[in-house]
Coordinates of C-alpha atoms in Angstrom, one line a residue:
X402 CA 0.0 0.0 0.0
X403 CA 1.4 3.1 -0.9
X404 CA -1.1 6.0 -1.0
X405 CA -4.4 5.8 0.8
X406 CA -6.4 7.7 -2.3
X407 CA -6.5 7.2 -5.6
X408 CA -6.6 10.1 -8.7
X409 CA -10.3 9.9 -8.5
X410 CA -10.9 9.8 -5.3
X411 CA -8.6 13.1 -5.1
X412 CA -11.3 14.7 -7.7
X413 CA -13.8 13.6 -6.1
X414 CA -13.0 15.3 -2.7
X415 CA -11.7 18.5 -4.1
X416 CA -14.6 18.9 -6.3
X417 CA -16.9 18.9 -3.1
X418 CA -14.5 20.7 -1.2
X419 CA -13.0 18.2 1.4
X420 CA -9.9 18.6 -0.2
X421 CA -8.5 21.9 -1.2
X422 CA -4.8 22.1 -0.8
X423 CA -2.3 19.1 -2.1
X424 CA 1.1 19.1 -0.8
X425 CA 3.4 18.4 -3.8
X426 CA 6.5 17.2 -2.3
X427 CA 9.8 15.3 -2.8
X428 CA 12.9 14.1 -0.1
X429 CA 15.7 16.3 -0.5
X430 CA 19.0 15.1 -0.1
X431 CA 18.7 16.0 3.7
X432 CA 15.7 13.6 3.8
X433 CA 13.3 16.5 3.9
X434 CA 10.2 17.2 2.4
X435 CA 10.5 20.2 0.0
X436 CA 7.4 21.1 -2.6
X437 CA 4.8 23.3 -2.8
X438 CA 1.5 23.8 -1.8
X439 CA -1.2 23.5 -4.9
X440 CA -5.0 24.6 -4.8
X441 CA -6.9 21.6 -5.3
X442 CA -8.4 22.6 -8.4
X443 CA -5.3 24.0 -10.1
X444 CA -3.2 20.8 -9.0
X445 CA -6.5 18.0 -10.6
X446 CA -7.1 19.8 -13.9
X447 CA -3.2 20.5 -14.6
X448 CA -0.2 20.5 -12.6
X449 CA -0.7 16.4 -11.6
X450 CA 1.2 15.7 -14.8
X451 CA 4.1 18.0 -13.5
X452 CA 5.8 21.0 -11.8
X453 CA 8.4 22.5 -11.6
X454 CA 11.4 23.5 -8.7
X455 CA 14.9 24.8 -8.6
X456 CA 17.6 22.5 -8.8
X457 CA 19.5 24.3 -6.3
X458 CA 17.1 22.1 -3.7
X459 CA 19.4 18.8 -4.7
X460 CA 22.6 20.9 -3.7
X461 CA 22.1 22.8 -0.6
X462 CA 22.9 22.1 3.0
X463 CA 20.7 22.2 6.3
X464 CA 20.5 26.3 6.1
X465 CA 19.5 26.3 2.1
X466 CA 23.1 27.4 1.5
X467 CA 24.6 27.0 -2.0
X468 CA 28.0 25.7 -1.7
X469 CA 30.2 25.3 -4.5
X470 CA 31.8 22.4 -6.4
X471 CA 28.5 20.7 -7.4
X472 CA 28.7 19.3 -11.0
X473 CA 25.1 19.0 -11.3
X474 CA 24.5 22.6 -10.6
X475 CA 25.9 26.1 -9.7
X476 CA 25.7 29.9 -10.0
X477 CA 28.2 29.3 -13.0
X478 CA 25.6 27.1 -14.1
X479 CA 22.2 29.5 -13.2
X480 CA 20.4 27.3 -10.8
X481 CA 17.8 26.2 -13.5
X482 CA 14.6 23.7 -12.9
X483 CA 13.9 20.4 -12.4
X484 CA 11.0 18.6 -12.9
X485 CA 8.6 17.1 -10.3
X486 CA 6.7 14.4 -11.8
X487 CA 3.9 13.6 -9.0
X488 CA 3.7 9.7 -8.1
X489 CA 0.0 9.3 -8.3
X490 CA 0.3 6.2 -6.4
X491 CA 1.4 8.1 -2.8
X492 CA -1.8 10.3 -2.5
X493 CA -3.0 10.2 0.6
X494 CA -4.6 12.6 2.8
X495 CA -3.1 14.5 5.9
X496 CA -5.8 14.4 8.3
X497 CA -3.6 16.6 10.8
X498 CA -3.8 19.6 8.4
X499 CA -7.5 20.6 7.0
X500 CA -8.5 19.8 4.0
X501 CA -5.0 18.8 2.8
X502 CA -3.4 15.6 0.8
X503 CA -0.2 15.1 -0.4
X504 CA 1.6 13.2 -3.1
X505 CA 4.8 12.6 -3.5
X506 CA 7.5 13.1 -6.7
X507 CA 10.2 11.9 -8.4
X508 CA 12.9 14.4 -9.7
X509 CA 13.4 14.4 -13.7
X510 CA 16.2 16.2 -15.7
X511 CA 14.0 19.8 -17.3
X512 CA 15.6 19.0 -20.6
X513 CA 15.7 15.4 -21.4
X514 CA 12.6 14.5 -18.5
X515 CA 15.2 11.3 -17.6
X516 CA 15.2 11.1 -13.5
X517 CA 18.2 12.8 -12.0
X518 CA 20.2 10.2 -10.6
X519 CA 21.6 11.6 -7.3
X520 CA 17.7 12.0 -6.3
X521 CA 17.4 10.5 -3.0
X522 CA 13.9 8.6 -3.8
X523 CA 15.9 7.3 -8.2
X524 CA 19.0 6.4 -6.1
X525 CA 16.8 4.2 -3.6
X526 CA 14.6 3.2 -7.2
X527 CA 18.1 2.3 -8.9
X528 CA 18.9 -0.2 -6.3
X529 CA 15.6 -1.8 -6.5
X530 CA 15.6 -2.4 -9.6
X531 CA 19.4 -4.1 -9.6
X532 CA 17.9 -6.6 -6.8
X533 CA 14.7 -7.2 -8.8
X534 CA 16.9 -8.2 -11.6
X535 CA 18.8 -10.9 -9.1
X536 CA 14.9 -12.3 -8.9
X537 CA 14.1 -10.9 -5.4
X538 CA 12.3 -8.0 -3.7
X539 CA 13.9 -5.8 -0.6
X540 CA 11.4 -5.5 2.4
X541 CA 12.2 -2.9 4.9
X542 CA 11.3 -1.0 8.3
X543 CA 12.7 1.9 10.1
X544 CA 12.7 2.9 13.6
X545 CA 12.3 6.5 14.6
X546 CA 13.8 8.0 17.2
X547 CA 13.4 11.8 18.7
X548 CA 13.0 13.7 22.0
X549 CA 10.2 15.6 22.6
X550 CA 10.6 19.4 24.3
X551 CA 8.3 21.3 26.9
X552 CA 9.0 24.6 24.7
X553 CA 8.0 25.1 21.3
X554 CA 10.6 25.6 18.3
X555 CA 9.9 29.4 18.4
X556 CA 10.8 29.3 22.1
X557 CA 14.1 27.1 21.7
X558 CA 15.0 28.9 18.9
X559 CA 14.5 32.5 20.3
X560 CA 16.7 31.3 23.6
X561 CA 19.2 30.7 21.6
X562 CA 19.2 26.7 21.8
X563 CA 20.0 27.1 25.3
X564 CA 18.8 25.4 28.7
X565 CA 16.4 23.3 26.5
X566 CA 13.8 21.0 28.9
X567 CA 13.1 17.5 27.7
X568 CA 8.9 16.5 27.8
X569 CA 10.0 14.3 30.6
X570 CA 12.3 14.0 34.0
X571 CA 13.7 10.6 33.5
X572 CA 14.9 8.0 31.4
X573 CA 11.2 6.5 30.1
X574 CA 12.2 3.6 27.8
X575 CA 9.2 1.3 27.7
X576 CA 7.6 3.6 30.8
X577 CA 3.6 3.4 30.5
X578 CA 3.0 5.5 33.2
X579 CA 5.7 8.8 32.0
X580 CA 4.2 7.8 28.0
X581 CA 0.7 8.7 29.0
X582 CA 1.8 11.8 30.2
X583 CA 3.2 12.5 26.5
X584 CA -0.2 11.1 25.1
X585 CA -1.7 14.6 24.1
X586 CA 1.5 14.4 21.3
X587 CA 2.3 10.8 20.7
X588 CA -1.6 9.6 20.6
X589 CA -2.3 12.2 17.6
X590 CA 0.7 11.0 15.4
X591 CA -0.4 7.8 15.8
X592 CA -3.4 7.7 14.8
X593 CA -3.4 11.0 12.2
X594 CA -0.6 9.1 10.6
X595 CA -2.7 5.5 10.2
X596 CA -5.4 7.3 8.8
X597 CA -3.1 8.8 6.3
X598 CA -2.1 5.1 5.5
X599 CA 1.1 4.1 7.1
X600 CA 0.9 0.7 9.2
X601 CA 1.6 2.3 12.0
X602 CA 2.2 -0.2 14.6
X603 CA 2.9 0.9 18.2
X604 CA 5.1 4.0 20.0
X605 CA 7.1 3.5 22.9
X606 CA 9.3 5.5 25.3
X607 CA 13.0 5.4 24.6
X608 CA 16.2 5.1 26.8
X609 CA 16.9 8.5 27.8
X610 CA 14.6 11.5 29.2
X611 CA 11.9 13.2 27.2
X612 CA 12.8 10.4 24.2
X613 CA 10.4 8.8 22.3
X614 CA 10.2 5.8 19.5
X615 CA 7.9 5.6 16.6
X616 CA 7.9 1.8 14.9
X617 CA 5.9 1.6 11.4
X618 CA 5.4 -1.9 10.1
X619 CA 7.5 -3.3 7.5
X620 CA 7.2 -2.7 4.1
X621 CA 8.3 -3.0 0.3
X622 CA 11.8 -0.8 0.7
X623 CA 10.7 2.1 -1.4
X624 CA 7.5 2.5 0.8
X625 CA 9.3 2.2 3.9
X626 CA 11.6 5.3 2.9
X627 CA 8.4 7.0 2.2
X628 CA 6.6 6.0 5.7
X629 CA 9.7 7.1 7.0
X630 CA 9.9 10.6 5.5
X631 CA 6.1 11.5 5.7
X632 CA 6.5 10.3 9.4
X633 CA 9.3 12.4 10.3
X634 CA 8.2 15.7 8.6
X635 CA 4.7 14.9 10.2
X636 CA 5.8 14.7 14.1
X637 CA 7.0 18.0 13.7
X638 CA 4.0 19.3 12.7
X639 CA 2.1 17.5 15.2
X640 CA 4.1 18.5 18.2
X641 CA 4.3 22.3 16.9
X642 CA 0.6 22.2 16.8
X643 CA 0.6 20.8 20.1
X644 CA 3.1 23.3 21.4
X645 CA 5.9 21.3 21.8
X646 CA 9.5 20.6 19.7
X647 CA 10.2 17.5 18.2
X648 CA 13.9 17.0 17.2
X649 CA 15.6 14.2 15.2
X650 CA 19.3 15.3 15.7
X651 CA 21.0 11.8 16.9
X652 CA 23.0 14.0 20.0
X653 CA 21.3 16.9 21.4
X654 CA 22.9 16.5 24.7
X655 CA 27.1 15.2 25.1
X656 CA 25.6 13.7 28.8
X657 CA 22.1 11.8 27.1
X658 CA 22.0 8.8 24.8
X659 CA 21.8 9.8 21.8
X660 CA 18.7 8.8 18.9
X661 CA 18.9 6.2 16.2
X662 CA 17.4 5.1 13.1
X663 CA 17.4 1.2 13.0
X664 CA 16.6 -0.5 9.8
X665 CA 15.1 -3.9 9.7
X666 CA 16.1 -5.5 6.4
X667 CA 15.6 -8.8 4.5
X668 CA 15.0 -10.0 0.9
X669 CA 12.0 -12.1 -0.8
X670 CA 11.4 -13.8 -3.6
X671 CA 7.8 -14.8 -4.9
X672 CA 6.3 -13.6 -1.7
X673 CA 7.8 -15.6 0.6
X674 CA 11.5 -14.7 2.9
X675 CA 14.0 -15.7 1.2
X676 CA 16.4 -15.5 4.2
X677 CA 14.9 -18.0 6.0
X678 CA 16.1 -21.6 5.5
X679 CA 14.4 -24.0 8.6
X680 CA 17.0 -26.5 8.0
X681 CA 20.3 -24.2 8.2
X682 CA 21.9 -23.3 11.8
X683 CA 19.6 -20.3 13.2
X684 CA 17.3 -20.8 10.6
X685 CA 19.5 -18.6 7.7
X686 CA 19.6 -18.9 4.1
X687 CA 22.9 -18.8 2.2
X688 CA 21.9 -15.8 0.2
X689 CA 21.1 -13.9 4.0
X690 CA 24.6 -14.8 4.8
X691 CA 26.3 -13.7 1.5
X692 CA 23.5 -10.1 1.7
X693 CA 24.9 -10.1 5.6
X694 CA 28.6 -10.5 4.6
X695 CA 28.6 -7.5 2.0
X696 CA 26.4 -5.6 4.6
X697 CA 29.3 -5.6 7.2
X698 CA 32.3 -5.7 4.7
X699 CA 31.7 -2.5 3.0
X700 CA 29.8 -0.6 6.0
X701 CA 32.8 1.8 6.6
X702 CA 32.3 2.7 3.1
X703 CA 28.5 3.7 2.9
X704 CA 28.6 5.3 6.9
X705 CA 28.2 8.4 5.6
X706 CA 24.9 7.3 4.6
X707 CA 23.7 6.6 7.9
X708 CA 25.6 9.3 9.6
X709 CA 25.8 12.6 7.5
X710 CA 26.5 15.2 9.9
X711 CA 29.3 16.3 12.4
X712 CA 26.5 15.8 14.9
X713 CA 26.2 12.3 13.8
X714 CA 29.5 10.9 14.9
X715 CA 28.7 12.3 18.7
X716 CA 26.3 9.5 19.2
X717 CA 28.9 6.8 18.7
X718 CA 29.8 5.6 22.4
X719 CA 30.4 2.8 24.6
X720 CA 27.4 1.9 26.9
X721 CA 25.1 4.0 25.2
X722 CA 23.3 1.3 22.1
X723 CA 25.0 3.1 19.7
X724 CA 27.3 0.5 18.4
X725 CA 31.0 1.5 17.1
X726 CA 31.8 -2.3 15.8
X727 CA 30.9 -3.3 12.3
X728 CA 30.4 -7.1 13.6
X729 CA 26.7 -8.7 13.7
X730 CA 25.4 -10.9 16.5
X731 CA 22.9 -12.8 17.8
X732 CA 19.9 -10.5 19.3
X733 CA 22.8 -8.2 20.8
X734 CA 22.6 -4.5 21.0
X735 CA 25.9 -3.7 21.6
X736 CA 26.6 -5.2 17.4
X737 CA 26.8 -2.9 14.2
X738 CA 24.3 -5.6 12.8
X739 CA 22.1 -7.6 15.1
X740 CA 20.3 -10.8 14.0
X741 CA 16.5 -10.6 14.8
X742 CA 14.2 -13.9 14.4
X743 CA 16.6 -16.3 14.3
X744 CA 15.3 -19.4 13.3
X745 CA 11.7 -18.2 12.3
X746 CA 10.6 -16.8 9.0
X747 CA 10.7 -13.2 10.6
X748 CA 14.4 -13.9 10.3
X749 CA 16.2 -10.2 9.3
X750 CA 19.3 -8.3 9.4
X751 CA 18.7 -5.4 11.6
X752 CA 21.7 -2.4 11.0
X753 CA 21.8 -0.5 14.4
X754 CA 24.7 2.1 12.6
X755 CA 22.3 4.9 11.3
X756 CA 21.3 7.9 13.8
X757 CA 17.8 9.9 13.6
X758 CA 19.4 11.9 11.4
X759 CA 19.9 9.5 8.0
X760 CA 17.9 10.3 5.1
X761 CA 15.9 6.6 4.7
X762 CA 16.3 6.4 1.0
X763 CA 20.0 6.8 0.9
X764 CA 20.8 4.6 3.7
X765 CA 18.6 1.9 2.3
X766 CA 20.0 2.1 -1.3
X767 CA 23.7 2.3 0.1
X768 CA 22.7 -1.0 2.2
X769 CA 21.3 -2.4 -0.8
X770 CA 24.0 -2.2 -2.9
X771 CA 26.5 -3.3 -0.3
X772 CA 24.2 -6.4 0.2
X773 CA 23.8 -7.5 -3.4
X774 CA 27.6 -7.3 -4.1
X775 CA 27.7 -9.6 -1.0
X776 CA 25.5 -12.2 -3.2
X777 CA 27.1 -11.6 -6.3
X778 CA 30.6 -12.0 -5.1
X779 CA 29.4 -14.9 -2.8
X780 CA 31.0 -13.7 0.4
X781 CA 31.6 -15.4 3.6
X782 CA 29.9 -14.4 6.5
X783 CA 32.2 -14.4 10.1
X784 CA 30.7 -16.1 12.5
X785 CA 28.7 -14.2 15.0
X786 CA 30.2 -11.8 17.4
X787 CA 29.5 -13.0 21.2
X788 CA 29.4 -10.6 24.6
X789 CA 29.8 -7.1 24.9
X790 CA 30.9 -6.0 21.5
X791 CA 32.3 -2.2 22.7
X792 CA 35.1 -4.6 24.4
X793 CA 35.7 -6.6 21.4
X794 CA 39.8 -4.6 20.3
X795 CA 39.4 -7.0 17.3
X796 CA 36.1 -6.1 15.6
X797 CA 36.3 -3.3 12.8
X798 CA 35.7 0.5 14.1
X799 CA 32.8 2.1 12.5
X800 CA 34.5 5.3 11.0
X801 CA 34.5 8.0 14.0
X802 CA 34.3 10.9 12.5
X803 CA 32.8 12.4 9.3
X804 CA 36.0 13.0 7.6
X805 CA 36.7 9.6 7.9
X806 CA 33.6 8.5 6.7
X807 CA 34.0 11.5 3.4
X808 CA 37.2 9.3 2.7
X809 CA 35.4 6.0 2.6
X810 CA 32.7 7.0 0.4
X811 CA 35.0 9.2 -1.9
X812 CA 37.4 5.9 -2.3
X813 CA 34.3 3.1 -2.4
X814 CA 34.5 1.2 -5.5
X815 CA 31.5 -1.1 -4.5
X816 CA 29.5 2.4 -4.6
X817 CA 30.8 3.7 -7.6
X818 CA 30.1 0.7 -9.4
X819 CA 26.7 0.6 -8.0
X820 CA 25.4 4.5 -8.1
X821 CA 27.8 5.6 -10.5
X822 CA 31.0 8.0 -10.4
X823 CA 28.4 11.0 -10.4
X824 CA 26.6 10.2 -7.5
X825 CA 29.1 9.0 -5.4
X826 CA 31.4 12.8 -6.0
X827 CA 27.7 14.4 -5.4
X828 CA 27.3 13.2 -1.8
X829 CA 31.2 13.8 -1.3
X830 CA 30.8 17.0 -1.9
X831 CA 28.1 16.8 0.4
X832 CA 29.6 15.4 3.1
X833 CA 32.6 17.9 2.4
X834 CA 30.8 21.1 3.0
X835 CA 29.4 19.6 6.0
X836 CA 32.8 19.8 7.5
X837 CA 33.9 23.1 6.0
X838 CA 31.0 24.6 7.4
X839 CA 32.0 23.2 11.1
X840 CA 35.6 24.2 10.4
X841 CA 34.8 27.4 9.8
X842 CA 32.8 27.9 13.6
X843 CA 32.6 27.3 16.6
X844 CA 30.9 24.9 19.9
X845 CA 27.3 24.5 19.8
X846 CA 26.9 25.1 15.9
X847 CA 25.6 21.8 15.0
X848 CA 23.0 22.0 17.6
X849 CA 21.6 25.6 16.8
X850 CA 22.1 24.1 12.6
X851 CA 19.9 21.1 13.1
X852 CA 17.9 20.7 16.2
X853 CA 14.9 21.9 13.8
X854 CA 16.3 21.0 10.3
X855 CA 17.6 17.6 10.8

């Protein structure tokens, strides 16, 4: 299920007026939802064949800055337009905005109307289509992590970012009694976002104070990246309505745990899991070892993925569940890669690298494409990882910092092969910027940059 309202339906409603503002969006390469907002009328009789945007909005940073070096684009170049070409499959209503649905876009060159590929949602499309060609399907799910605030984003923002007070007092990780007190925000996102028609399945409070957990039910891995983003963008909105911040930076605080973004992953063919194998130890296919293999093997390269920011590398830290080992185990938090549902067909490869911060489609093509050169190439998978993997001195170091992870993507040949040389110096540049920008100031930059934007 992607959208929860068909073309028709669409006319239908804004012809008798439940509907009279669509939300034409696509992901930016920060992950964020950027578009425009269409009268009903004007967006049924015309502009649902496309739109137009600025192509600047694939080459910015967190601020909407233009930094230089882009090949795709520049002020040399003019900042010209791209195309939005709605996907008139992910209509769905917004029930927490008035008379509002949204659909989302895919980004196609203004000239020759072929998709751009450094797009977030045609990278994540790219990959698919590689896997569907080795005769299997990917099916993914997210987990989203974020604190909740007593103040409002006006009233963080106009304190400077200062002495900010988390929704609640004390770590609440699976706390009924401190989540019920959050109900008047968390009880709205559930259920506005399951009547916009994400399989929402449950929230739950989170290890630290004032942090919450959102979990969506699994899904075909280009839907789960849309979930994800509609998700994200929409517990903003809600908790702003409600008064309240909601932030998605992975480390707000140097003294609190710090927010992920799991992703659940595992491959099918002809509707059924093809990880599982009931006759093999813990109940694992040959192809889920091989996919697992090229997962952890070429994770240092694709980290950026998962971890984008200066920010992002904060989160890293023993004793926290933020793994620094690119090792997998057995149903073991303290892993890079943790085996869920071992020996059932619910059997999956669950990466615990990626902060709150990742942009889904990127990490999930990245992960993707490091998986299926894991089946092509037929590689061996380590045996699993046992104890507390933080005090494992033999187990790869997830890269620390993001100019370590810049030099792992720049240098990937697994990526370049996969995405393409363009892509790959896109997102370097990306990544690059993001550290010239940090070099350039000073302490709590980072947090004032993304504690809204993120």
């Amino acid at each position: 299920m992607a959208g929860n309202l068909t073309f028709e339906a669409l006319e239908a409603a804004v012809k008798d007026g439940t509907i009279d503002t669509v939300l034409v969006c696509f992901p930016d390469m920060q992950g964020r939802l950027m578009g425009k907002r269409f009268h009903g009328v004007n967006f049924v009789e015309t502009s649902f064949k496309e739109t137009h945007c600025c192509n600047y909005l694939l080459a910015t940073d967190l601020e909407m800055a233009t930094p230089d070096g882009y090949a795709a684009t520049s002020w040399e170049k003019g900042y010209g337009d791209y195309v939005m070409a709605p996907d008139l499959t992910t209509i769905r209503v917004l029930p927490w905005l008035e008379g509002t649905a949204m659909v989302l876009c895919d980004i196609l060159d203004h000239h020759t109307h072929e998709p751009v590929p450094h797009a977030p949602r045609q990278m994540l499309k790219t990959q698919i289509t590689r896997l569907k060609e080795l005769g299997f399907d990917a099916m993914m799910a997210t987990e989203l992590e974020f604190f909740l605030f007593e103040g409002s984003f006006d009233d963080i923002r106009k304190n400077g970012y200062r002495d900010l007070t988390p929704i609640s007092g004390y770590n609440e990780d699976y706390n009924i009694l401190q989540t019920t007190k959050e109900e008047g925000v968390m009880r709205p996102i559930r259920n506005h976002l399951f009547a916009a028609g994400l399989p929402i399945e449950n929230s739950k409070g989170e290890a630290e104070t004032g942090q919450e957990e959102l979990n969506i039910r699994y899904a075909d891995a280009l839907d789960c990246a849309d979930h994800h983003t509609i998700a994200k963008n929409a517990i903003k909105e809600i908790a702003w309505q409600h008064g309240h911040a909601a932030t998605f930076l992975p480390k707000w605080d140097h003294k609190k745990v710090g927010s992920s973004s799991h992703v659940h992953q595992s491959l099918w063919k002809d509707g059924a899991p093809a990880f599982h194998d009931p006759s093999a130890e813990l109940g694992m296919s040959d192809l889920m070892k091989h996919y697992m293999a090229g997962l952890i093997a070429y994770a240092p390269d694709y980290t950026f993925f998962l971890a984008p920011y200066i920010n992002s590398y904060k989160r890293f830290a023993k004793g926290t569940f933020a793994p620094t080992k690119t090792v997998w185990s057995v149903d073991n938090r303290t892993a890079g890669f943790r085996l869920c549902g071992d020996g059932t067909k619910g059997i999956r490869a669950e990466c615990r690298i990626g902060g709150s911060d990742l942009n889904p489609y990127l990490a999930q093509a990245a992960m993707l494409a490091a998986g299926m050169k894991g089946i092509e190439d037929k590689m061996e998978l380590a045996p699993p990882t046992r104890g507390d993997v933080y005090e494992d001195a033999k187990a790869q170091d997830i890269p620390q910092t993001l100019r370590a992870a810049t030099e792992t993507l720049r240098n990937s040949a697994m990526l370049r092969a996969a995405m393409g040389d363009d892509v790959i110096d896109h997102y370097t540049r990306n990544a690059e910027w993001e550290q010239e920008e940090f070099d350039r100031v000073v302490t709590d930059w980072e947090i004032v940059r993304g504690f809204e934007r993120a």
